[in-house]
Tab-separated table of C-alpha atoms in Angstrom:
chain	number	residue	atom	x	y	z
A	22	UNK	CA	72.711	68.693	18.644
A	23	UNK	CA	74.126	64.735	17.897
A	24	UNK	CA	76.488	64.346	15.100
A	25	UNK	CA	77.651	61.558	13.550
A	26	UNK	CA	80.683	61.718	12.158
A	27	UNK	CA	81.342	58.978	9.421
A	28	UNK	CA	84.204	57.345	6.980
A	29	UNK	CA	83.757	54.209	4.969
A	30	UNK	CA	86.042	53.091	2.296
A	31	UNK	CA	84.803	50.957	-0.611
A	32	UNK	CA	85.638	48.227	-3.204
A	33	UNK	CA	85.876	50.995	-6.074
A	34	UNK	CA	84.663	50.605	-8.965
A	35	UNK	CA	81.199	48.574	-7.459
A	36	UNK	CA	81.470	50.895	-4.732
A	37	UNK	CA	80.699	47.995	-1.905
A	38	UNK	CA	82.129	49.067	2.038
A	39	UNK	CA	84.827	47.007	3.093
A	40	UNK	CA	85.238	49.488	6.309
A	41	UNK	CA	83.145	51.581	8.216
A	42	UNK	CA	83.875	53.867	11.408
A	43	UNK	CA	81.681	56.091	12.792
A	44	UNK	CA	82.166	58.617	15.774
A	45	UNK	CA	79.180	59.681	17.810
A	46	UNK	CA	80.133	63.354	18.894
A	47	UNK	CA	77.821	65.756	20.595
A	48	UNK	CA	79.308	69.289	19.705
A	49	UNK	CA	82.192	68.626	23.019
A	50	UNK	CA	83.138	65.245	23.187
A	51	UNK	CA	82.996	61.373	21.933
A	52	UNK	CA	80.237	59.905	23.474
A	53	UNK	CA	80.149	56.679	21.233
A	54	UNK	CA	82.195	54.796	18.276
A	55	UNK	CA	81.386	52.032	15.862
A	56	UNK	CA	84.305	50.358	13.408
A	57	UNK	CA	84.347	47.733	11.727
A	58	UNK	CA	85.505	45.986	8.834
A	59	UNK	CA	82.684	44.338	6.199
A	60	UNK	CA	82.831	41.867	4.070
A	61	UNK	CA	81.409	43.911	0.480
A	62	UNK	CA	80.748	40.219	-1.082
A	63	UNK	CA	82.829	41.265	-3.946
A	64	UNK	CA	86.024	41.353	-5.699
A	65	UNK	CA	88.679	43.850	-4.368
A	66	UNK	CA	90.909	45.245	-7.027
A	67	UNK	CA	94.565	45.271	-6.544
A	68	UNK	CA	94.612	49.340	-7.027
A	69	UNK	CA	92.392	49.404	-3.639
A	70	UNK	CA	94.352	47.420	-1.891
A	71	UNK	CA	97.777	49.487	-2.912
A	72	UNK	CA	95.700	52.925	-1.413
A	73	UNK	CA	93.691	51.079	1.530
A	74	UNK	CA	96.321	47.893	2.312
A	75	UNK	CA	92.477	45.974	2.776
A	76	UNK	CA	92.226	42.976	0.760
A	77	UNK	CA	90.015	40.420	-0.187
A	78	UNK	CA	92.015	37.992	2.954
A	79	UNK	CA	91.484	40.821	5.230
A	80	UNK	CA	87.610	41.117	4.765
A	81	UNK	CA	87.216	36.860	4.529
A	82	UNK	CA	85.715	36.666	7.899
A	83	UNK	CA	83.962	40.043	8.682
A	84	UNK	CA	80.579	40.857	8.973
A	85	UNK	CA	78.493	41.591	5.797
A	86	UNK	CA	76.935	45.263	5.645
A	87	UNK	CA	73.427	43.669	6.524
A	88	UNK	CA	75.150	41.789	9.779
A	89	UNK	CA	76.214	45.191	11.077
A	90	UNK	CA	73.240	47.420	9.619
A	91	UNK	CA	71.591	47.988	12.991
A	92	UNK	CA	74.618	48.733	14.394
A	93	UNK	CA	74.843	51.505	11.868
A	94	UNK	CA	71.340	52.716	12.000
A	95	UNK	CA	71.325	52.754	15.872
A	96	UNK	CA	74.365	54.481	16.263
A	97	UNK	CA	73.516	57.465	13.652
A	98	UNK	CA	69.708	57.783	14.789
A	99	UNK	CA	68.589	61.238	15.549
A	100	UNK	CA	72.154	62.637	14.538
A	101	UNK	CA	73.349	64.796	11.421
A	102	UNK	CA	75.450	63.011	8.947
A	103	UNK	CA	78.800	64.182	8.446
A	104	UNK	CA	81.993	63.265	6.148
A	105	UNK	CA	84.359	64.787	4.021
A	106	UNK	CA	82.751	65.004	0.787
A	107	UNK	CA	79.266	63.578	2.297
A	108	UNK	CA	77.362	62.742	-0.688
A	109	UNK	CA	80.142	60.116	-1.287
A	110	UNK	CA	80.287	58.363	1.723
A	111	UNK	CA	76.201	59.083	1.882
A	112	UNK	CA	74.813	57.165	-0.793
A	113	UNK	CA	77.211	54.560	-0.329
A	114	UNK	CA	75.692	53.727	2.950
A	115	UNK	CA	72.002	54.441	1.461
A	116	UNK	CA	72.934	51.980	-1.458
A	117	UNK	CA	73.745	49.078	1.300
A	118	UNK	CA	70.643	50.172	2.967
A	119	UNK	CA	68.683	50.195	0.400
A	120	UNK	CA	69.999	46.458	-1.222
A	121	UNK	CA	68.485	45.203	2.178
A	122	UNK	CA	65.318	47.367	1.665
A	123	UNK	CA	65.985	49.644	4.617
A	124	UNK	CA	65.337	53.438	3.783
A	125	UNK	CA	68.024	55.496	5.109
A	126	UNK	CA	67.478	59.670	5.267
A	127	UNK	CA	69.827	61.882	7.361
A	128	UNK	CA	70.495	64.894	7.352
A	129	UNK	CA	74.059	65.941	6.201
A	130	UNK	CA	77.168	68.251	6.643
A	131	UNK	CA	80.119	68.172	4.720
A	132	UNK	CA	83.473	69.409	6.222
A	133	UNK	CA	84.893	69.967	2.391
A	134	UNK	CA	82.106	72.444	2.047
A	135	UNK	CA	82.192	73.559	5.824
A	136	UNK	CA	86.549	74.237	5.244
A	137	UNK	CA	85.451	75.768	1.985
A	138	UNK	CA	83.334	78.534	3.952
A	139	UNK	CA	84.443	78.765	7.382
A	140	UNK	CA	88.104	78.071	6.342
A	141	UNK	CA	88.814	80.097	3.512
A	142	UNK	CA	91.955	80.430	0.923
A	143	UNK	CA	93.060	76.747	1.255
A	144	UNK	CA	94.850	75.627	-1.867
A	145	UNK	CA	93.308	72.456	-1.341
A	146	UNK	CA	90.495	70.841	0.378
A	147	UNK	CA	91.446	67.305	0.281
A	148	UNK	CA	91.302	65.506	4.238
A	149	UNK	CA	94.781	64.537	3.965
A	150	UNK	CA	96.219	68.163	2.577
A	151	UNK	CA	93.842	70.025	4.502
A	152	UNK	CA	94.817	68.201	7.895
A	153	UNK	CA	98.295	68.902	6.989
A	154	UNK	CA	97.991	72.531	6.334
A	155	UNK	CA	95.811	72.760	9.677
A	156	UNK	CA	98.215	70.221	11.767
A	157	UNK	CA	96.041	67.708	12.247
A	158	UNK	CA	97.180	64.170	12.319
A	159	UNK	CA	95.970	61.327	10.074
A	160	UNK	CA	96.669	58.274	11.705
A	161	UNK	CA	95.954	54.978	9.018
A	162	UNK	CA	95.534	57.628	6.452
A	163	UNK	CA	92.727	55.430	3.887
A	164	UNK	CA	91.627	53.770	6.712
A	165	UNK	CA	88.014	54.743	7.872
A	166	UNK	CA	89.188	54.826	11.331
A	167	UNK	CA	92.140	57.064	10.971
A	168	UNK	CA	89.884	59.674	8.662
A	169	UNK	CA	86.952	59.503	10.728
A	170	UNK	CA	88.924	60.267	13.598
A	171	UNK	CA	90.496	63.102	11.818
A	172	UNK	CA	87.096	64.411	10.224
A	173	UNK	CA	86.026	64.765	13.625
A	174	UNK	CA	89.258	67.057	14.745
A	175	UNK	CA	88.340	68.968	11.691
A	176	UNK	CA	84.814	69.315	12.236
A	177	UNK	CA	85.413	70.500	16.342
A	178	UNK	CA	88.135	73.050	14.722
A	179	UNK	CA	84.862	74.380	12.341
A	180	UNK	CA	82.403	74.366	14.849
A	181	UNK	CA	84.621	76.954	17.158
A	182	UNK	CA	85.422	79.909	14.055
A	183	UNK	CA	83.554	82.852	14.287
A	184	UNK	CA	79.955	82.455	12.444
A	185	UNK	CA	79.752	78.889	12.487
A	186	UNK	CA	76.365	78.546	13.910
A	187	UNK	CA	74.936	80.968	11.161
A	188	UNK	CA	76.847	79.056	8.528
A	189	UNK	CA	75.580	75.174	9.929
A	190	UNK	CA	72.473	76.419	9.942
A	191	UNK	CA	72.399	77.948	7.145
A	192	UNK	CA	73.671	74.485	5.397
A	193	UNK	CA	70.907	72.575	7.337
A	194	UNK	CA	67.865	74.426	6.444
A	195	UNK	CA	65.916	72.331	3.420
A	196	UNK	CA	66.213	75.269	0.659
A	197	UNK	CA	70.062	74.884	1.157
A	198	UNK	CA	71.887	73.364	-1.493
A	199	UNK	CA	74.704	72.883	0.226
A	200	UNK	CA	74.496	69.535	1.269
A	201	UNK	CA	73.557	68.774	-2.618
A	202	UNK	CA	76.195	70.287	-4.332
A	203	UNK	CA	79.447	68.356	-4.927
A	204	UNK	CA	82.199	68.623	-2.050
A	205	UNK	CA	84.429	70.893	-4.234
A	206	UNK	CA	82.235	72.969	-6.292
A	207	UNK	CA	82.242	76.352	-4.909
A	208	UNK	CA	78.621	77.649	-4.552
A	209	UNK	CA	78.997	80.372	-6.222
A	210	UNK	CA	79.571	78.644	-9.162
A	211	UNK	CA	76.365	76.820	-9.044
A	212	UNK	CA	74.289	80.248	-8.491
A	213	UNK	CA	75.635	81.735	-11.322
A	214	UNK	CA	74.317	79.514	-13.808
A	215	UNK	CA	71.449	80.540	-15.781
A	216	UNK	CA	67.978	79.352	-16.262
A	217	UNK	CA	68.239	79.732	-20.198
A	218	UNK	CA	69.094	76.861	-22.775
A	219	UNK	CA	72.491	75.979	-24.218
A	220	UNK	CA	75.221	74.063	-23.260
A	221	UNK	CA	77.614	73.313	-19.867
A	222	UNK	CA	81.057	72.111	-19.104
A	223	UNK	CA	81.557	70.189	-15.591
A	224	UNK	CA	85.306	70.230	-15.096
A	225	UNK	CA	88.033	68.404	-12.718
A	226	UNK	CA	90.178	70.750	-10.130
A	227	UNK	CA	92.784	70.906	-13.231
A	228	UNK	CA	89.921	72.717	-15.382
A	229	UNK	CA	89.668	69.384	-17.473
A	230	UNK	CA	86.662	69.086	-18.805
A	231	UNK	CA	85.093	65.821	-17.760
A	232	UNK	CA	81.163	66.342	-19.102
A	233	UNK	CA	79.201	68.232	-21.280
A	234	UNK	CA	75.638	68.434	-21.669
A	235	UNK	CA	72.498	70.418	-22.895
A	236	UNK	CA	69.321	71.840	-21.835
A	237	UNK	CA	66.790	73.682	-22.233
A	238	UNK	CA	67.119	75.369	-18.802
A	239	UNK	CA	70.878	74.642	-17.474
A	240	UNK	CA	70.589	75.767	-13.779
A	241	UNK	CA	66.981	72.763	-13.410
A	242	UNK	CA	69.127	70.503	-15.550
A	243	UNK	CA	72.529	70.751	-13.435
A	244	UNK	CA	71.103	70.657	-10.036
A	245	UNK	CA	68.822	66.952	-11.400
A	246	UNK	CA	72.936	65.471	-11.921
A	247	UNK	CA	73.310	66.106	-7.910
A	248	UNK	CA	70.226	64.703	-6.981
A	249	UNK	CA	70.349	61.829	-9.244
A	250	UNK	CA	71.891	58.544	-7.819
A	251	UNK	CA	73.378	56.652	-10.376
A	252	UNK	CA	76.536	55.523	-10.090
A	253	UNK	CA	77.984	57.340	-13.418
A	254	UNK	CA	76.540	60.582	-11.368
A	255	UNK	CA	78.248	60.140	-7.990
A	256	UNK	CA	81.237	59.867	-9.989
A	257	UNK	CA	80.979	62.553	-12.080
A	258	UNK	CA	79.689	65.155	-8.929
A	259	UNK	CA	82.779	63.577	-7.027
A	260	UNK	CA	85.092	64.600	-9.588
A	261	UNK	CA	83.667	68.198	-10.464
A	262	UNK	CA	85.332	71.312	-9.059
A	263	UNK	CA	83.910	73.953	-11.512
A	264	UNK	CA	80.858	74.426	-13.956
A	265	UNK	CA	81.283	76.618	-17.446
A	266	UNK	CA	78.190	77.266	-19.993
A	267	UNK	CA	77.685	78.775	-23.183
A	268	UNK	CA	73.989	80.006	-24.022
A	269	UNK	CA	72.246	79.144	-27.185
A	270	UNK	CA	69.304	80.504	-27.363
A	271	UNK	CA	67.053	77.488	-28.451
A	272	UNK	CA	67.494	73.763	-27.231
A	273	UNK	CA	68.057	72.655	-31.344
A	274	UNK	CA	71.163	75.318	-31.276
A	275	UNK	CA	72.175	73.256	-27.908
A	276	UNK	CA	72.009	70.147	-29.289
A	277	UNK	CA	74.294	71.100	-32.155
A	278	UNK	CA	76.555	72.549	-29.762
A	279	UNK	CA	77.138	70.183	-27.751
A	280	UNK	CA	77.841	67.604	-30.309
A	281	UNK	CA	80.644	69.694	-31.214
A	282	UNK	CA	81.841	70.122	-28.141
A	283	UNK	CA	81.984	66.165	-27.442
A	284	UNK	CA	83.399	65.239	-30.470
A	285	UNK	CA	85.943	68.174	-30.171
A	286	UNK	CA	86.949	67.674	-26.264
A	287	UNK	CA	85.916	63.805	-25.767
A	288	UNK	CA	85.310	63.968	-22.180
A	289	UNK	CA	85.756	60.801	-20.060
A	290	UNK	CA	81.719	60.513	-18.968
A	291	UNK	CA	80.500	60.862	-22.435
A	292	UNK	CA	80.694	57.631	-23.000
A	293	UNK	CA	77.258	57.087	-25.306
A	294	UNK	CA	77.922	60.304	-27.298
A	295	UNK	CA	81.455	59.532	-28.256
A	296	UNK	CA	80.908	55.983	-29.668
A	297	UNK	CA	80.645	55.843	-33.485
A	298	UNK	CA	77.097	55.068	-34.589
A	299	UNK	CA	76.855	52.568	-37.493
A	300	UNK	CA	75.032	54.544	-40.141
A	301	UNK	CA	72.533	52.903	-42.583
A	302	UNK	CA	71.889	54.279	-46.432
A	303	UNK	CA	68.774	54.433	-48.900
A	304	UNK	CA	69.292	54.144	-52.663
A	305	UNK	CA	68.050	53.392	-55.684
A	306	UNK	CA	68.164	50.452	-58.587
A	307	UNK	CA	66.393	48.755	-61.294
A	308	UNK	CA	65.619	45.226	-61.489
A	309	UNK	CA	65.052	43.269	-64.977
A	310	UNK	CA	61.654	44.338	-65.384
A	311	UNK	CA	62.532	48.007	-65.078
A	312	UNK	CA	61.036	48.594	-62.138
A	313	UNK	CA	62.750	51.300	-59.935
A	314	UNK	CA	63.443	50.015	-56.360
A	315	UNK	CA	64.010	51.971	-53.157
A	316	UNK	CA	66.620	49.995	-50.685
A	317	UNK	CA	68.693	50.334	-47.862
A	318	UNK	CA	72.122	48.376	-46.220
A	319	UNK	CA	75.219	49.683	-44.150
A	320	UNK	CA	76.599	53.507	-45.344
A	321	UNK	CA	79.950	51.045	-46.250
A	322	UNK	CA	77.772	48.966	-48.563
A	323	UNK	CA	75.450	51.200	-50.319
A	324	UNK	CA	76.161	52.958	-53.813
A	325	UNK	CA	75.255	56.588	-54.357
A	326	UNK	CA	73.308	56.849	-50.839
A	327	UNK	CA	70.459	59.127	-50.992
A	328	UNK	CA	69.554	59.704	-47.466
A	329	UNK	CA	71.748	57.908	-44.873
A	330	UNK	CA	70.585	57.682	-40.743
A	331	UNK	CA	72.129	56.681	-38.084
A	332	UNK	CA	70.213	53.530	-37.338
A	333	UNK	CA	67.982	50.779	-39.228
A	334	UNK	CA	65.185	52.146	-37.486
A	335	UNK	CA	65.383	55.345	-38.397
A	336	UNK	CA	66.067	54.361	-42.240
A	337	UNK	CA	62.984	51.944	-42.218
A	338	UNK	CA	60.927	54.710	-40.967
A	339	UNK	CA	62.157	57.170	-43.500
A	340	UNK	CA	61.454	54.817	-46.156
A	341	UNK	CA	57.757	54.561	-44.928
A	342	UNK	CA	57.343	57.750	-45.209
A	343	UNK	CA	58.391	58.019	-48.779
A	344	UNK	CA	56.052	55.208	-49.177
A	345	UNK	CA	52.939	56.696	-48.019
A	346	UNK	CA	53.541	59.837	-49.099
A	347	UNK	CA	54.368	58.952	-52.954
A	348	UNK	CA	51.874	55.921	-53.242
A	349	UNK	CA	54.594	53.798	-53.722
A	350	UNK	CA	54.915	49.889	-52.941
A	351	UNK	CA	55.863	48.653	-49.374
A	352	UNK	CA	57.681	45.774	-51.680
A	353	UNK	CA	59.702	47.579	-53.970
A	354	UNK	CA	60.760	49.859	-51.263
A	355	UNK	CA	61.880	46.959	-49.283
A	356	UNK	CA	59.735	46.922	-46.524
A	357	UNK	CA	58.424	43.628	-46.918
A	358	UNK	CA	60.814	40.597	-48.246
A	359	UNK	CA	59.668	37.065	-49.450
A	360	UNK	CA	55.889	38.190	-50.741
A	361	UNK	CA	55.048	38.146	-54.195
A	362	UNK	CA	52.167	41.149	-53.698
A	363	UNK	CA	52.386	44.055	-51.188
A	364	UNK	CA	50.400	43.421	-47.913
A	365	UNK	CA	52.144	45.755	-45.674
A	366	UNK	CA	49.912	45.914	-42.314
A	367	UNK	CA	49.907	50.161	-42.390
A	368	UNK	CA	50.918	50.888	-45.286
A	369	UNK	CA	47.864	50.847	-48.390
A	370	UNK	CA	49.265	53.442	-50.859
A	371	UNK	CA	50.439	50.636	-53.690
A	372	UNK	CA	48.327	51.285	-56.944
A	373	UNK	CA	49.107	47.518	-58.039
A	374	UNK	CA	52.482	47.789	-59.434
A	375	UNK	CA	53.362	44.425	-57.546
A	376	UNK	CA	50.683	42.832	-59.083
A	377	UNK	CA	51.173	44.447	-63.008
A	378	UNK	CA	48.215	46.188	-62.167
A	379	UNK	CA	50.023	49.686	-62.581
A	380	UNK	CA	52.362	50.217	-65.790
A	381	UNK	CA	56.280	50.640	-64.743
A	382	UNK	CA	56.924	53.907	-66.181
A	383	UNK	CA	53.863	55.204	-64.098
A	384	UNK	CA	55.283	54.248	-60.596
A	385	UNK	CA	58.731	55.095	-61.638
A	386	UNK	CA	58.023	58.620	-61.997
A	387	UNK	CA	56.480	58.453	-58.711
A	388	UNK	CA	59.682	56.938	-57.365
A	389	UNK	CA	61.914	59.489	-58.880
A	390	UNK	CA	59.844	62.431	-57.434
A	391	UNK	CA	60.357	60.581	-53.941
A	392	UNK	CA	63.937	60.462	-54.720
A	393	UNK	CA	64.261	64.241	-55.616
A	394	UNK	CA	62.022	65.552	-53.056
A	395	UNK	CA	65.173	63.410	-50.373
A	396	UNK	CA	67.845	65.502	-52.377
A	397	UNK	CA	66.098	68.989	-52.407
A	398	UNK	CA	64.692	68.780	-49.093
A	399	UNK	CA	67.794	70.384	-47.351
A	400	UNK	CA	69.931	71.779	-50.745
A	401	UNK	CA	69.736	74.903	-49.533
A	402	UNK	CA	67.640	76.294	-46.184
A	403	UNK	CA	67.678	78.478	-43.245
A	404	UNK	CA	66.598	77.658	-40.050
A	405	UNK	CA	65.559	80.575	-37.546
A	406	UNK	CA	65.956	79.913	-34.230
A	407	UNK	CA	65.548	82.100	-30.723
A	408	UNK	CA	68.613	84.222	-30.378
A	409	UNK	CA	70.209	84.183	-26.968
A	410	UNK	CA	68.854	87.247	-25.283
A	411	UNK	CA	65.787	89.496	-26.664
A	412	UNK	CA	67.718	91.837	-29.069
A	413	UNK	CA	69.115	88.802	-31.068
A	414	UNK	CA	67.808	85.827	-33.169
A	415	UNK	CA	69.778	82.741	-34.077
A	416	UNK	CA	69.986	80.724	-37.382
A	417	UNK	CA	70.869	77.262	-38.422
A	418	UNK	CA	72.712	77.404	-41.914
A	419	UNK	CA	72.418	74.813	-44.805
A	420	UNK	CA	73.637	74.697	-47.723
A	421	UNK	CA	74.294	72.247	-50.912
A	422	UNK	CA	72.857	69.859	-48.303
A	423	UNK	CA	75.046	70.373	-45.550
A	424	UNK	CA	75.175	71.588	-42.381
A	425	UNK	CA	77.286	74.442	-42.309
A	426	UNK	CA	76.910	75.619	-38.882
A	427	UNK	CA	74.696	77.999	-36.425
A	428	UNK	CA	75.744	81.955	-35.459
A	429	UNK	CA	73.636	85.121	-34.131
A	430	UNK	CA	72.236	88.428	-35.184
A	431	UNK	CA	71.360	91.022	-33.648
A	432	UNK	CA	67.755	91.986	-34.620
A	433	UNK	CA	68.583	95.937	-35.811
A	434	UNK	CA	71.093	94.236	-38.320
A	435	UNK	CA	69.649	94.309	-42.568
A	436	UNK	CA	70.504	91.140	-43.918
A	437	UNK	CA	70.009	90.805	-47.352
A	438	UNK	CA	71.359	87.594	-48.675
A	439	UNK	CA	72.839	84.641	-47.685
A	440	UNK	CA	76.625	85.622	-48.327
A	441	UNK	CA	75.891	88.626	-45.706
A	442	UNK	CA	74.260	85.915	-43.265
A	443	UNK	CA	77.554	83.886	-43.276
A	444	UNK	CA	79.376	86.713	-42.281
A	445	UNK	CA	77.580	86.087	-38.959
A	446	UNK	CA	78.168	81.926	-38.971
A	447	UNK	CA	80.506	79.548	-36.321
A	448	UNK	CA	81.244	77.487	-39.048
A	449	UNK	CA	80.655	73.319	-37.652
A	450	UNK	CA	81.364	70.446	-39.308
A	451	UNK	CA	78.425	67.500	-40.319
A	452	UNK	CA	77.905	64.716	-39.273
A	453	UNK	CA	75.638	61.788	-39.021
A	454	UNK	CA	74.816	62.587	-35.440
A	455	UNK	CA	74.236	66.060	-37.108
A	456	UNK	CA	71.895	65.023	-39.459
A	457	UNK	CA	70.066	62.656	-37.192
A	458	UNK	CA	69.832	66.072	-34.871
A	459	UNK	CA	68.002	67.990	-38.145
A	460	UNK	CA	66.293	65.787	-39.812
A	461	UNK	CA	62.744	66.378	-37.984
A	462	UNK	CA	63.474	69.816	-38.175
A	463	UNK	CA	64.018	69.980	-41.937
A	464	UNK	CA	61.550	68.083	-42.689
A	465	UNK	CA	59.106	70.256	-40.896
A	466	UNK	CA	60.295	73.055	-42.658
C-alpha cells in the first residue's frame, strides 16, 4: 500500500497554500518527496507570518498552486492521503483543485485520529505536543516540510503497534466515519448521539461551547456539518473536541431551545442568530374622516404596537392577512400608497370604503374585530407538543400574550389547571425571535 503523507500551511483566514510538502512513503521507506513554496495570490496576514515566518516577500516569486498542480496530483496518485488532522489539510488542497476545475478524491488517514486509537491516554494530540511526548523531532516546526517530515515518523511509529492493520482498515472501509469526523472528536462521542430532535452543543478542547444548533434528528444533522465544505464548517469541525445534546421531543420545542441557548451562551459561529433583528410594528389610527387605519413602521417608531415581527416582510404579510380575512381595504391598511381607490393585485375583499361606497362606522367595526382577534389570538394558550420519550408529552406555555416557556409531563400525571401545569414549566424569556418562532403555530391553533 502507497501513502502519501502531506502538510500544507495556508494564508488563514482565505485559507490559500503558501507551502506544500508531501512525502511519498510505501509502509518502509521514502521513495519520493515534493516541497515547495506557492504563491496563494493573496494577502498574508502579519499573525501568519509571526507562526509560519512565510511572508508575502517570501512567496513573490513561487509557483502558483495551478503551476505545481500536476506535480501534486502525480505524486499522490494511487496513494492514501494522510495528515494530522486530514480534513484540514484535505479540502484545502481539493479547494485549489477545484478553483482550477480539477476533481480531487483520495482516500484519507488521519494520524490525530490514528494517535487517538492506537496511542491511547495522550493529554494532547496536537503534532507538536504529541511529537514531544513520543520524542520525535520537529524540525521548522509550522513549516510543511518540518511537519510532514514528522507526520511521517509518527505515522511509521502507528503502523508498527499491535492491531494497526485491523484499526487502518477499519478507518479505510467506506461505512467508516473516521476519516469524516473532526481530528479531535473522540468517536465515541459521535455514536452516542441520538437520532431524536432537540438541540446540540459542539465545544472547543476547553469545553467552550463554540455552536449550537437544532434538529429534528441530531445524529443526520451533525454528521451533514462534517461533510459539508464551507469554510465556516471546516472551521468549526477543526475546532470541535466534544459534542453535548439535550432532547426535546418536537423540532418547535428545539427551536425554542436553542434560541435560548444562543442568546444565553453567544457562541463564536453563531454569527446570524446572535445579531439583533430590527423589528417592525402594526397599529392603529384615525384620520379626519374617521376612518380607522391599520399601519406599520420600526418597533422604535410605532405607538401602542399591536403585533410587532421581526421583518417588513413578515409585517406586510400579516397585514394581508388581516385584510383578506376581515374584508378590509388594501389602502387603509397600508398596502398600497399614492392611489386614491384600492386596486391591490390579490387582494379583492374592500366593500368600497375607499370609494364612500361603504359607511365608516361599518368598516370600522370590521377593523376593530381584526384588531382584537391580533390581541386574543395568543392571551392565553397551550401548545401540546411530543414529549421526549413515549411515557411523556411536552407543552409550550402562553400566557397574557407571552411566551412563558416549554417543560414535560409525564403522561400518568392528572393535570387539572394551568397553575398545576406550571409547576412542570422551564420558565424562558420572549422575544422577537420567539415570537417570529410561534407565530405560525399560534395562528394555526
Amino acid at each position: 500500500m502507497m501513502y502519501t503523507i502531506i502538510d500544507v500551511e495556508t494564508s488563514g483566514p482565505t485559507n490559500k497554500i503558501t507551502e506544500i510538502s508531501v512525502f511519498k512513503y510505501d509502509g518502509n521507506k521514502i521513495v519520493d518527496e515534493f516541497t515547495s513554496l506557492v504563491n496563494p495570490e493573496v494577502f498574508i496576514p502579519v499573525y501568519i507570518t509571526t507562526l509560519t515566518g512565510i511572508d508575502n516577500g517570501t512567496v513573490a516569486n513561487a509557483p502558483t498552486f495551478k503551476e505545481i498542480a500536476e506535480d501534486v496530483l502525480a505524486i499522490t496518485s494511487d496513494t492514501i492521503f494522510v495528515a494530522h488532522n486530514v480534513n484540514f489539510d484535505y479540502n484545502v488542497i481539493r479547494n485549489e483543485f477545484k478553483e482550477i476545475d480539477i476533481d480531487f478524491n483520495r482516500k484519507k488517514l488521519c494520524t490525530v485520529r490514528l494517535s487517538r486509537k492506537l496511542l491511547a491516554g495522550h493529554k494532547s494530540y496536537s503534532l507538536g505536543k504529541l511529537c514531544n511526548d513520543l520524542d520525535i523531532n520537529i524540525e521548522d516546526r509550522h513549516r510543511a516540510r518540518g511537519d510532514a517530515e514528522a507526520t511521517v515518523i509518527l505515522f511509521e511509529l502507528l503502523l508498527n503497534q499491535q492491531d494497526s492493520e485491523t484499526v487502518f482498515n477499519d478507518f479505510l472501509k467506506k461505512s467508516s466515519k473516521e476519516a469524516t469526523l473532526p481530528s479531535n472528536l473522540p468517536t465515541s462521542v459521535f455514536n452516542n448521539l441520538p437520532n431524536k430532535a432537540g438541540i446540540y452543543y459542539f465545544k472547543n478542547k476547553k469545553g467552550k461551547i463554540i455552536y449550537i444548533g437544532k434538529a429534528k434528528d441530531i445524529k443526520k444533522r451533525v454528521l451533514s456539518h462534517f461533510y459539508s465544505k464551507a469554510q465556516k464548517s471546516l472551521d468549526l469541525c477543526r475546532n470541535t473536541s466534544d459534542i453535548d445534546f439535550e432532547l426535546s421531543g418536537t423540532e418547535l420545542i428545539a427551536l425554542l431551545m436553542e434560541d435560548a441557548a444562543i442568546k444565553e451562551h453567544y457562541p463564536e459561529f453563531n454569527i446570524v442568530s446572535k445579531r439583533t433583528p430590527k423589528a417592525f410594528s402594526i397599529f392603529s389610527y384615525e384620520d379626519r374622516q374617521g376612518i380607522k387605519h391599520l399601519a406599520y413602521n420600526t418597533f422604535k417608531a410605532t405607538p401602542n404596537p399591536i403585533e410587532t415581527f421581526s421583518n417588513i416582510a413578515e409585517c406586510r404579510s400579516y397585514l394581508e392577512k388581516l385584510c383578506n380575512d376581515f374584508e378590509l381595504c388594501p389602502k387603509f391598511c397600508h398596502l398600497q400608497d399614492g392611489v386614491t381607490q384600492c386596486s391591490h393585485y390579490k387582494i379583492k375583499t374592500c366593500k368600497g370604503i375607499c370609494d364612500a361606497n361603504e359607511s365608516v362606522e361599518a368598516y370600522n367595526l370590521r377593523v376593530n374585530s381584526a384588531i382584537q382577534f391580533t390581541i386574543n389570538s395568543k392571551k392565553d394558550m397551550v401548545i401540546k407538543q411530543k414529549g421526549r420519550h413515549t411515557n411523556e408529552e411536552g407543552f409550550i406555555l402562553i400566557k397574557d400574550s407571552i411566551y412563558q416557556g416549554y417543560g414535560f409531563i409525564d403522561k400518568t400525571e392528572q393535570i387539572n389547571n394551568q397553575e398545576e401545569l406550571e409547576h412542570y414549566l422551564i420558565p424562558q424569556k420572549d422575544n422577537l425571535d420567539i415570537q417570529k418562532i410561534l407565530r405560525k403555530t399560534i395562528q394555526a391553533n
